[in-house]
mmCIF file with all atom_site columns, C-alpha atoms in Angstrom:
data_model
loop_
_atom_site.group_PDB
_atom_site.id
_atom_site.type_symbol
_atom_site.label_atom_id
_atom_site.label_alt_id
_atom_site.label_comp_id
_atom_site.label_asym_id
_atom_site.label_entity_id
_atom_site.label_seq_id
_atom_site.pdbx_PDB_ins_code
_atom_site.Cartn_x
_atom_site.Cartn_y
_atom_site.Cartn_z
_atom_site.occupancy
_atom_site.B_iso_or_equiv
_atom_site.pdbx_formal_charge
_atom_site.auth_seq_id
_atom_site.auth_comp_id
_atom_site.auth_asym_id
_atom_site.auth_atom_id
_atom_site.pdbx_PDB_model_num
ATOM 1  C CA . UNK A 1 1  ? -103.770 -64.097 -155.509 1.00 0.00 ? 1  UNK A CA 1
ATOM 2  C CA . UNK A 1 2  ? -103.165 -64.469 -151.649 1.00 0.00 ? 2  UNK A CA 1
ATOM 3  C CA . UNK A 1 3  ? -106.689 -65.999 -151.495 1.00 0.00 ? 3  UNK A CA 1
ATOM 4  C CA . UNK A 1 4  ? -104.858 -69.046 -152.612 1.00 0.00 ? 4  UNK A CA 1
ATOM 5  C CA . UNK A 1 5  ? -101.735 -68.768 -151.951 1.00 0.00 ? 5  UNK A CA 1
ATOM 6  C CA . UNK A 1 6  ? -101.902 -66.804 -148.648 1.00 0.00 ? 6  UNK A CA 1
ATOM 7  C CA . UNK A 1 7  ? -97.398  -66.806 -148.066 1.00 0.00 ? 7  UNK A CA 1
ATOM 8  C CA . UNK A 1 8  ? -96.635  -66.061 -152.208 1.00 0.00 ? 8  UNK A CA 1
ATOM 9  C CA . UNK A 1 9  ? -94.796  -62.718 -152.269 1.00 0.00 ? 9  UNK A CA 1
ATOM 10 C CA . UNK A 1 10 ? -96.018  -59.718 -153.301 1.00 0.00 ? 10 UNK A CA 1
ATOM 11 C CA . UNK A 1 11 ? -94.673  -56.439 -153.646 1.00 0.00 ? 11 UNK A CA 1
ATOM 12 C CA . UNK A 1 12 ? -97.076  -52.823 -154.575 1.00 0.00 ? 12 UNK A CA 1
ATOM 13 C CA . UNK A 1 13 ? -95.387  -50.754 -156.750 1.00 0.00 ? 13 UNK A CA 1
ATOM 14 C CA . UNK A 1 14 ? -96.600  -46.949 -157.597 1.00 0.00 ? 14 UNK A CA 1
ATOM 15 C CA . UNK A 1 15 ? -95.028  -46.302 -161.008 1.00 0.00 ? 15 UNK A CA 1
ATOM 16 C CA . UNK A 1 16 ? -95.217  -42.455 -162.654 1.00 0.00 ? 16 UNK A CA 1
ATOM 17 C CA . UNK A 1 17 ? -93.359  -40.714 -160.071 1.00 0.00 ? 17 UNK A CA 1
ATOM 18 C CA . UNK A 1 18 ? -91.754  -38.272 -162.540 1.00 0.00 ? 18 UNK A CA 1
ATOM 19 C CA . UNK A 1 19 ? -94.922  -36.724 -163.651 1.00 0.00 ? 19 UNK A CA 1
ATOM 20 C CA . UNK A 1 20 ? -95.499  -35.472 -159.903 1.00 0.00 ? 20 UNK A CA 1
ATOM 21 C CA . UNK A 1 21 ? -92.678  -36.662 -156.895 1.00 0.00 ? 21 UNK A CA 1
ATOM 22 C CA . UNK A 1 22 ? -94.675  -35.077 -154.131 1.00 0.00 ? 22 UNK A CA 1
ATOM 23 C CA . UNK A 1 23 ? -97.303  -38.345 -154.850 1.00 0.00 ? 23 UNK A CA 1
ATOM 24 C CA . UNK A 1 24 ? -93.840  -39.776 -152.741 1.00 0.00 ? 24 UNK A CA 1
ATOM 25 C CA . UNK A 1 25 ? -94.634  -38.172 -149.594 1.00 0.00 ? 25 UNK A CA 1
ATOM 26 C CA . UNK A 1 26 ? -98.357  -40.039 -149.379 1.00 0.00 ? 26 UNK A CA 1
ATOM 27 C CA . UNK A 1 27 ? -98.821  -42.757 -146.950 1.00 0.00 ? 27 UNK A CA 1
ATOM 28 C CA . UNK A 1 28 ? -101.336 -45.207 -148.983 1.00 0.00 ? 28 UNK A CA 1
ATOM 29 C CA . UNK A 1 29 ? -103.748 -47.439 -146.660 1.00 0.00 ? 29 UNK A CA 1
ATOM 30 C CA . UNK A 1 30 ? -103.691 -50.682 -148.949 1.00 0.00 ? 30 UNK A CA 1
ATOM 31 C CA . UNK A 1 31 ? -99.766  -51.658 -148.577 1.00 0.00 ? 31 UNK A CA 1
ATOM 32 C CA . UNK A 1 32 ? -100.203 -51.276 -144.648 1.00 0.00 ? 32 UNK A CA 1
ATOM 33 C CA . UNK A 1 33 ? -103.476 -52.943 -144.611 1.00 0.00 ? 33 UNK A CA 1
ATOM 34 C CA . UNK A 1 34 ? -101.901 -56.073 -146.831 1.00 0.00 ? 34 UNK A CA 1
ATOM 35 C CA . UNK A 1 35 ? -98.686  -55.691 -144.817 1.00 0.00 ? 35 UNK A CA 1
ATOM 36 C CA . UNK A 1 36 ? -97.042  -55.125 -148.419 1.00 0.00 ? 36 UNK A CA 1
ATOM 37 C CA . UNK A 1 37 ? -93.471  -53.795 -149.243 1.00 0.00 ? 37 UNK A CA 1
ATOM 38 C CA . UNK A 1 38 ? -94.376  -50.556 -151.433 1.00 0.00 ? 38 UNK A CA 1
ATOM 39 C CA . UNK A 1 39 ? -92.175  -48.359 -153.678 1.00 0.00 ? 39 UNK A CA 1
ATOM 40 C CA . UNK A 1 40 ? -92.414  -45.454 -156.419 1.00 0.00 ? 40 UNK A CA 1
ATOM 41 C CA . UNK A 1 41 ? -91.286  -46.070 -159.018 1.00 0.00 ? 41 UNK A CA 1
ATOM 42 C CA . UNK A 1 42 ? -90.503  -44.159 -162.569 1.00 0.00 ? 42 UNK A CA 1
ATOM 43 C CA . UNK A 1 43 ? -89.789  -46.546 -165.707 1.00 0.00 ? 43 UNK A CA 1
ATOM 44 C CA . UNK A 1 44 ? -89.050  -43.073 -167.631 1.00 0.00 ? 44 UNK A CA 1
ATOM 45 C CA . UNK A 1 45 ? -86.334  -42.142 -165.655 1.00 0.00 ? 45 UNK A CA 1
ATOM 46 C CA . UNK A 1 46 ? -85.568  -45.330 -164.107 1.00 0.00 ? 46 UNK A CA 1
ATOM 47 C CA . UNK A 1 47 ? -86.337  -44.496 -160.345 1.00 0.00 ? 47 UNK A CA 1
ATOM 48 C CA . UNK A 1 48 ? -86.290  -47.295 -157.737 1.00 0.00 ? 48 UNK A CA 1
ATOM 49 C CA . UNK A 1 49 ? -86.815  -49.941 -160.962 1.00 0.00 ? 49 UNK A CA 1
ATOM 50 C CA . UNK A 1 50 ? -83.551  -52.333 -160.589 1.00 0.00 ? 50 UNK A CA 1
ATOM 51 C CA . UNK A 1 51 ? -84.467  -52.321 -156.825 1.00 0.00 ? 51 UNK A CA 1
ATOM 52 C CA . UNK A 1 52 ? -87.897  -54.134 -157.150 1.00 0.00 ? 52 UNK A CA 1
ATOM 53 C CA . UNK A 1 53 ? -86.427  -55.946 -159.515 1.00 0.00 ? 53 UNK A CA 1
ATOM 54 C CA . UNK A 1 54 ? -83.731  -56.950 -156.942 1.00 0.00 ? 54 UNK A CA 1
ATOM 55 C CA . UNK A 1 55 ? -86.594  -57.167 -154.213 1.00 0.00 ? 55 UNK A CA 1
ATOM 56 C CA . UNK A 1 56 ? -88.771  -59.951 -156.339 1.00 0.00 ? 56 UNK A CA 1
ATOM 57 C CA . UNK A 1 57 ? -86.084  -61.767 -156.934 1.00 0.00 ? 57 UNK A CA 1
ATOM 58 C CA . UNK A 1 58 ? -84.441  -62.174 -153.764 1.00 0.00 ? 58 UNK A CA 1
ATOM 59 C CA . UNK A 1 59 ? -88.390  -62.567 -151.892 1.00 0.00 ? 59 UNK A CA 1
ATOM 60 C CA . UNK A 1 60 ? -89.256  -65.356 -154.406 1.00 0.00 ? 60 UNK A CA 1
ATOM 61 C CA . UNK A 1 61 ? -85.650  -66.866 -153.693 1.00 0.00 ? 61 UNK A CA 1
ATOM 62 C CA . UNK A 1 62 ? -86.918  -67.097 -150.053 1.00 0.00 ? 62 UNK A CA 1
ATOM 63 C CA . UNK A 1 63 ? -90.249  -68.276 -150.532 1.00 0.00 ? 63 UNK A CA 1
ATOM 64 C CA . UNK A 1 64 ? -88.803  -70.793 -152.815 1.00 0.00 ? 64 UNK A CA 1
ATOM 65 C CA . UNK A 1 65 ? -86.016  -71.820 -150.500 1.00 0.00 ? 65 UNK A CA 1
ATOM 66 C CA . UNK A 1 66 ? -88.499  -71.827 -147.437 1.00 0.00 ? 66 UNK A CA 1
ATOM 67 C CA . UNK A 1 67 ? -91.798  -72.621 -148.242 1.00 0.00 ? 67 UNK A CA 1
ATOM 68 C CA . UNK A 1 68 ? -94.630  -72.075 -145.761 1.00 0.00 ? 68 UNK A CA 1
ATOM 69 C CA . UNK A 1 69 ? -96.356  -75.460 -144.684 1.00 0.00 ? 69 UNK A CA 1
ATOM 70 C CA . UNK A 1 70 ? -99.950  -75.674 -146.360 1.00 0.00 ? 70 UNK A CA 1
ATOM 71 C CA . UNK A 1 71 ? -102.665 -78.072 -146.138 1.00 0.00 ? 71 UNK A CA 1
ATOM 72 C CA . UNK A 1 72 ? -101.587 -78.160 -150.444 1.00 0.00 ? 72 UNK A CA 1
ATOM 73 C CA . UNK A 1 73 ? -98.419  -78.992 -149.909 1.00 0.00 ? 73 UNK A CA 1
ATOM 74 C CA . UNK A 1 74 ? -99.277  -81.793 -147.164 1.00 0.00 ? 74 UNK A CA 1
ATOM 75 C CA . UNK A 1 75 ? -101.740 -83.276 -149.803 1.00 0.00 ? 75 UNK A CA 1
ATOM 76 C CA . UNK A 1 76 ? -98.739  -83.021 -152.434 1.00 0.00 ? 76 UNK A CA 1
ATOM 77 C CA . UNK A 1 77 ? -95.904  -84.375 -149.822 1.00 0.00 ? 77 UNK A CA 1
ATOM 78 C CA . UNK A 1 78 ? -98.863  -87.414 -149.136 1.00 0.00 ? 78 UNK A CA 1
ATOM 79 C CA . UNK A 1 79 ? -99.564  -87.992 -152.982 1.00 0.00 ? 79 UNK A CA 1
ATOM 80 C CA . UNK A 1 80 ? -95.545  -88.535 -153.337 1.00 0.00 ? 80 UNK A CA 1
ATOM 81 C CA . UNK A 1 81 ? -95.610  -90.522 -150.467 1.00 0.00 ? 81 UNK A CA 1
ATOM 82 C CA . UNK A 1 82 ? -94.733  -94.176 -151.694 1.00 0.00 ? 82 UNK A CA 1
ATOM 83 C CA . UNK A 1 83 ? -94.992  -96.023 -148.780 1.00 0.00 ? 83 UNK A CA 1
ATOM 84 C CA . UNK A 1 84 ? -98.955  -96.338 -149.050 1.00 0.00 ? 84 UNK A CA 1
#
């Protein structure tokens, strides 16, 4: 997804915690190589869920309310540019 839309957020979430909670205490490369918010999660017993939830909405608020400048959206701003 960031391959084309390098700014979109994105958020890794490790879900199953309540089959084994010591998984919580591992450090996992990929969200620090990605630079990616990461949480456990447990839909069974509801762990951490209403905070992602909370987390997505309020980063895609952001990223909606403060887009990053793109050669797309210069093409789009140009291509609803009347003054041509």
């Amino acid at each position: 997804m960031r391959r084309f839309c390098p700014h979109i957020p994105c958020m890794l979430i490790a879900n199953k915690i309540d089959v084994n909670y010591d998984v919580t205490n591992r450090q996992f490369a990929f969200a620090s190589k990605y630079n990616l918010p990461f949480h456990f999660v447990s839909a069974a017993d509801g762990t951490n869920v209403v905070r992602i939830f909370e987390d997505m909405v309020r980063m895609g608020k952001e990223y909606k309310l403060n887009p990053p400048r793109s050669f797309e959206s210069d093409v789009m701003d140009l291509l609803d540019d009347d003054t041509w």
